[in-house]
GROMACS .gro file of C-alpha atoms in nm:
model
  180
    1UNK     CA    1  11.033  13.645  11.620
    2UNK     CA    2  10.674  13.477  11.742
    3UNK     CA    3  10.670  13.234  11.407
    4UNK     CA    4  10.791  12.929  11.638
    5UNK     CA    5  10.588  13.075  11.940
    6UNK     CA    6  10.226  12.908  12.065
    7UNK     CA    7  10.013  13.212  12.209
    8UNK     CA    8   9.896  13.217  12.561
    9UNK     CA    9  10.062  12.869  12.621
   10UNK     CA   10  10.046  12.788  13.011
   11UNK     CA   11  10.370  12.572  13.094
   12UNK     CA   12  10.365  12.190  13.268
   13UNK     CA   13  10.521  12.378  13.582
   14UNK     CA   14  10.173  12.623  13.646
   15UNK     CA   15   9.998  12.241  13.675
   16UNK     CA   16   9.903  12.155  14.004
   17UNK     CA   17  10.129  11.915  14.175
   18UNK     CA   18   9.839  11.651  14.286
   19UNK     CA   19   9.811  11.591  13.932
   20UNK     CA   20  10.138  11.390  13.894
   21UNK     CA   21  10.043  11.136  14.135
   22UNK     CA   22   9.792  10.958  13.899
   23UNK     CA   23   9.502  10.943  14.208
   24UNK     CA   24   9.217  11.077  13.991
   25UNK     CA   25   9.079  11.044  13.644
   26UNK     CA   26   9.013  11.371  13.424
   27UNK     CA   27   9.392  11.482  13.336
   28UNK     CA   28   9.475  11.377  12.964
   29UNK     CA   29   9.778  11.425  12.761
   30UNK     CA   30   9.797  11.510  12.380
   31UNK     CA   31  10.000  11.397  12.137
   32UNK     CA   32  10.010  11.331  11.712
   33UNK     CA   33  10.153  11.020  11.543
   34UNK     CA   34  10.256  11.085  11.199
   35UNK     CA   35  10.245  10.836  10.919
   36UNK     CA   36  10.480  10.802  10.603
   37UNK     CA   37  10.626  11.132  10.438
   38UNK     CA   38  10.450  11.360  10.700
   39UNK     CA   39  10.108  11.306  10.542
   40UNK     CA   40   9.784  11.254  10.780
   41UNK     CA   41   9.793  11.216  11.142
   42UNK     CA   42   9.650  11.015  11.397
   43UNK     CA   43   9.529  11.242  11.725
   44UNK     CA   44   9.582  11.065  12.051
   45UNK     CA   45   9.456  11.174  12.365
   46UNK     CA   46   9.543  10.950  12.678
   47UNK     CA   47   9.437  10.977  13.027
   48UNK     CA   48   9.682  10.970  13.298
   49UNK     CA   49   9.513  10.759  13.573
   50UNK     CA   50   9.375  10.490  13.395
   51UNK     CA   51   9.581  10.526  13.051
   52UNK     CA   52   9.195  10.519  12.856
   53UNK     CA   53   9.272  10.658  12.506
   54UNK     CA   54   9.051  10.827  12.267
   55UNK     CA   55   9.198  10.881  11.887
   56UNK     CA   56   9.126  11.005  11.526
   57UNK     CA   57   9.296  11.072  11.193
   58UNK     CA   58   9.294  11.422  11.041
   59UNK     CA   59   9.386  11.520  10.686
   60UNK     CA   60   9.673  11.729  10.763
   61UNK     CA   61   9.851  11.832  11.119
   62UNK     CA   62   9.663  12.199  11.127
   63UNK     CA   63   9.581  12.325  11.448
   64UNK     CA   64   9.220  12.365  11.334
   65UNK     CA   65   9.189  12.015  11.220
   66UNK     CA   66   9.429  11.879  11.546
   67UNK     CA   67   9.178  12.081  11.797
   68UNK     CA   68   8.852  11.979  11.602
   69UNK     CA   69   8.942  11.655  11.633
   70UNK     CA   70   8.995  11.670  12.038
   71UNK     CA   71   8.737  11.829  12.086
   72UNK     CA   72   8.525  11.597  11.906
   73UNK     CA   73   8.660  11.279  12.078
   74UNK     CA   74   8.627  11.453  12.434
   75UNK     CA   75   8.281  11.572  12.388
   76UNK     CA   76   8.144  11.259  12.494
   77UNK     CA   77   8.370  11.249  12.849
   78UNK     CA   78   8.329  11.634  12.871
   79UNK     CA   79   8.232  11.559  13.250
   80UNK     CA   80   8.618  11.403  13.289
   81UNK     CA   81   8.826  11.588  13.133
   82UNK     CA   82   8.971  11.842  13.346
   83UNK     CA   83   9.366  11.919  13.193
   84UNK     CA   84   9.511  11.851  12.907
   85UNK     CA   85   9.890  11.832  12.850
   86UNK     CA   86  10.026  11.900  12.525
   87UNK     CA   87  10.369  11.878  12.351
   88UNK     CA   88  10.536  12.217  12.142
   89UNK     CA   89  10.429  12.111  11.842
   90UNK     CA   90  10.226  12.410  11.647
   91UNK     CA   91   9.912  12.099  11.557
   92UNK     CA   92   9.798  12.229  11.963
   93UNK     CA   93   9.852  12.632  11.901
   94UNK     CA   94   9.453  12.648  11.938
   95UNK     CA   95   9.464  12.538  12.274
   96UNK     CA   96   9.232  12.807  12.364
   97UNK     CA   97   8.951  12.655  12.118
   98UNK     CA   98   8.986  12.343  12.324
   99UNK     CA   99   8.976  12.479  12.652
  100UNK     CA  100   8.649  12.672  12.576
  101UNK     CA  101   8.473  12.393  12.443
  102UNK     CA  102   8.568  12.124  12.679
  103UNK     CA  103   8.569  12.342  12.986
  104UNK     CA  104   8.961  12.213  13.018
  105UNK     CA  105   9.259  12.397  13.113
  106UNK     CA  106   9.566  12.314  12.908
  107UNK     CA  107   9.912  12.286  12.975
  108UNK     CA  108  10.244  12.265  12.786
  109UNK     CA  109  10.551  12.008  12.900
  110UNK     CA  110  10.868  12.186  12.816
  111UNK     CA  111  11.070  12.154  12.465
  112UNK     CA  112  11.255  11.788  12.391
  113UNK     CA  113  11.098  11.640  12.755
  114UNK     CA  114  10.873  11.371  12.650
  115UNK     CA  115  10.946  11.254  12.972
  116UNK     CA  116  10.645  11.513  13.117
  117UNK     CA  117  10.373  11.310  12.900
  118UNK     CA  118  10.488  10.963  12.935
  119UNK     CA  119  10.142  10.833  12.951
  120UNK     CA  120  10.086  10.920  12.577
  121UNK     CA  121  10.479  10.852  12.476
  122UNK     CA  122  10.372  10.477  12.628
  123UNK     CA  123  10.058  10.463  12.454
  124UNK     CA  124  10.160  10.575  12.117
  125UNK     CA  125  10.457  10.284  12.109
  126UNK     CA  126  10.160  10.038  12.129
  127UNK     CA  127   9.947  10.224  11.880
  128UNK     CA  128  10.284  10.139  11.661
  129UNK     CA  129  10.231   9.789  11.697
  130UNK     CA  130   9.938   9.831  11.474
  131UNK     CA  131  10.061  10.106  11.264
  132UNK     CA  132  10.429  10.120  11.187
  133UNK     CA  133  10.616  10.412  11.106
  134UNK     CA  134  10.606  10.312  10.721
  135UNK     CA  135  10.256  10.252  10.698
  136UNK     CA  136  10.108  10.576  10.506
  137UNK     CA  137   9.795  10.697  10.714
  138UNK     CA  138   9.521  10.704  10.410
  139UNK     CA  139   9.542  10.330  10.437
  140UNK     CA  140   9.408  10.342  10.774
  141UNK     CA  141   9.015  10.355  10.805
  142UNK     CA  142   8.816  10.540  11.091
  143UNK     CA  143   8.731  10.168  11.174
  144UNK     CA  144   9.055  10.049  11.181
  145UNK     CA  145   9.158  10.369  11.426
  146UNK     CA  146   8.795  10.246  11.643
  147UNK     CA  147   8.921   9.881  11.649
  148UNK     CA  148   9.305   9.979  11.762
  149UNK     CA  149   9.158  10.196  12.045
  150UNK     CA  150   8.951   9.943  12.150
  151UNK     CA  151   9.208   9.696  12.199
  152UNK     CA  152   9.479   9.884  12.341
  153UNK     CA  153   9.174  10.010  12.602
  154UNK     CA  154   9.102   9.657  12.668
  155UNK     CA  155   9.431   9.509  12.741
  156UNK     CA  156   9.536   9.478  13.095
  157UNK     CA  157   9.855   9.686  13.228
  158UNK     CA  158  10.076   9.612  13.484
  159UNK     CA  159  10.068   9.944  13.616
  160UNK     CA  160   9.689   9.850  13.671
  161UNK     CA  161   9.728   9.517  13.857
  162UNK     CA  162   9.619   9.375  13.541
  163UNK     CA  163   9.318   9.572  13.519
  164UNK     CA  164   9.232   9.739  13.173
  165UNK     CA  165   9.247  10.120  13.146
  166UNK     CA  166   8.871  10.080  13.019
  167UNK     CA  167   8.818   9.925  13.357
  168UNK     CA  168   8.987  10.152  13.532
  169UNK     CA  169   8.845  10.467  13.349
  170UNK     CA  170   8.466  10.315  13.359
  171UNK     CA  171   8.505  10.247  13.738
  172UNK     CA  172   8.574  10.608  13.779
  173UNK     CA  173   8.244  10.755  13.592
  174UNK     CA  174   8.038  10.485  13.814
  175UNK     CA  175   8.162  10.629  14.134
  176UNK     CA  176   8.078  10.955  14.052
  177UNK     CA  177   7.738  10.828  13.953
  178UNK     CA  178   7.694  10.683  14.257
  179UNK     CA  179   7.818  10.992  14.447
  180UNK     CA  180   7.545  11.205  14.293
   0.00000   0.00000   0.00000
């Protein structure tokens, strides 16, 4: 039966092993928050090092509508994105799409271990601070989703010394600028 099954789907334990350690920028994890009654989404995509978070709200959780929207929010930091670690949910079965477009390779943590993408598990329990599990989605403008991830980018971390993952993230693109 290949109904439950995501094709071509490269598991968490193919990732290389430097990755885990946190020491560079360019390794994102994937993940959807749902809103009231399963309707709408909001896409969030968090990197790893410096916990920088790019989101948007789709219609519906399809994989077309889930990838379009990554892709869309990565174009920009195409130049940083390297991996992308998704959950088992069927919204990332056009991992592929991705891939292609953002010149990515994607992986897939292992069923019921959240654990593997804590970054975006963390991230999406302060996204709930703004939008609670009762809240339905279609009250929730694009601005509203640009204001959210503009705070929670601009808050300082421990994990950070009390550094911003915008900081953190930004610092990282200027290095490699001046490397060049």
């Amino acid at each position: 039966d290949r109904r439950g099954q995501i094709p071509n789907r490269r598991p968490l334990s193919e990732r290389p092993a430097h990755i885990e350690g946190r020491q560079q920028v360019g390794h994102w994890e994937c993940d959807t928050v749902i809103g009231a009654n399963h309707k709408q989404a909001i896409v969030t995509v968090v990197e790893r090092k410096s916990g920088y978070a790019v989101m948007a709200k789709v219609s519906n959780k399809t994989a077309d509508l889930v990838g379009a929207a990554i892709i869309e929010a990565l174009n920009p930091l195409k130049a940083r994105v390297k991996t992308l670690t998704y959950d088992n949910g069927k919204e990332f079965s056009g991992h592929a799409e991705i891939d292609k477009a953002l010149g990515s390779t994607g992986y897939f943590a292992r069923p019921f271990a959240s654990w593997e993408r804590g970054s975006n598990e963390n991230f999406n329990g302060l996204l709930r601070q703004y939008v609670p599990k009762k809240r339905p989605m279609a009250s929730i403008t694009n601005e509203e989703i640009k204001m959210i991830e503009n705070r929670l980018n601009n808050r300082p971390r421990k994990r950070l010394g009390f550094r911003t993952p915008a900081e953190v993230f930004h610092q990282s693109l200027s290095r490699v600028a001046l490397r060049a």
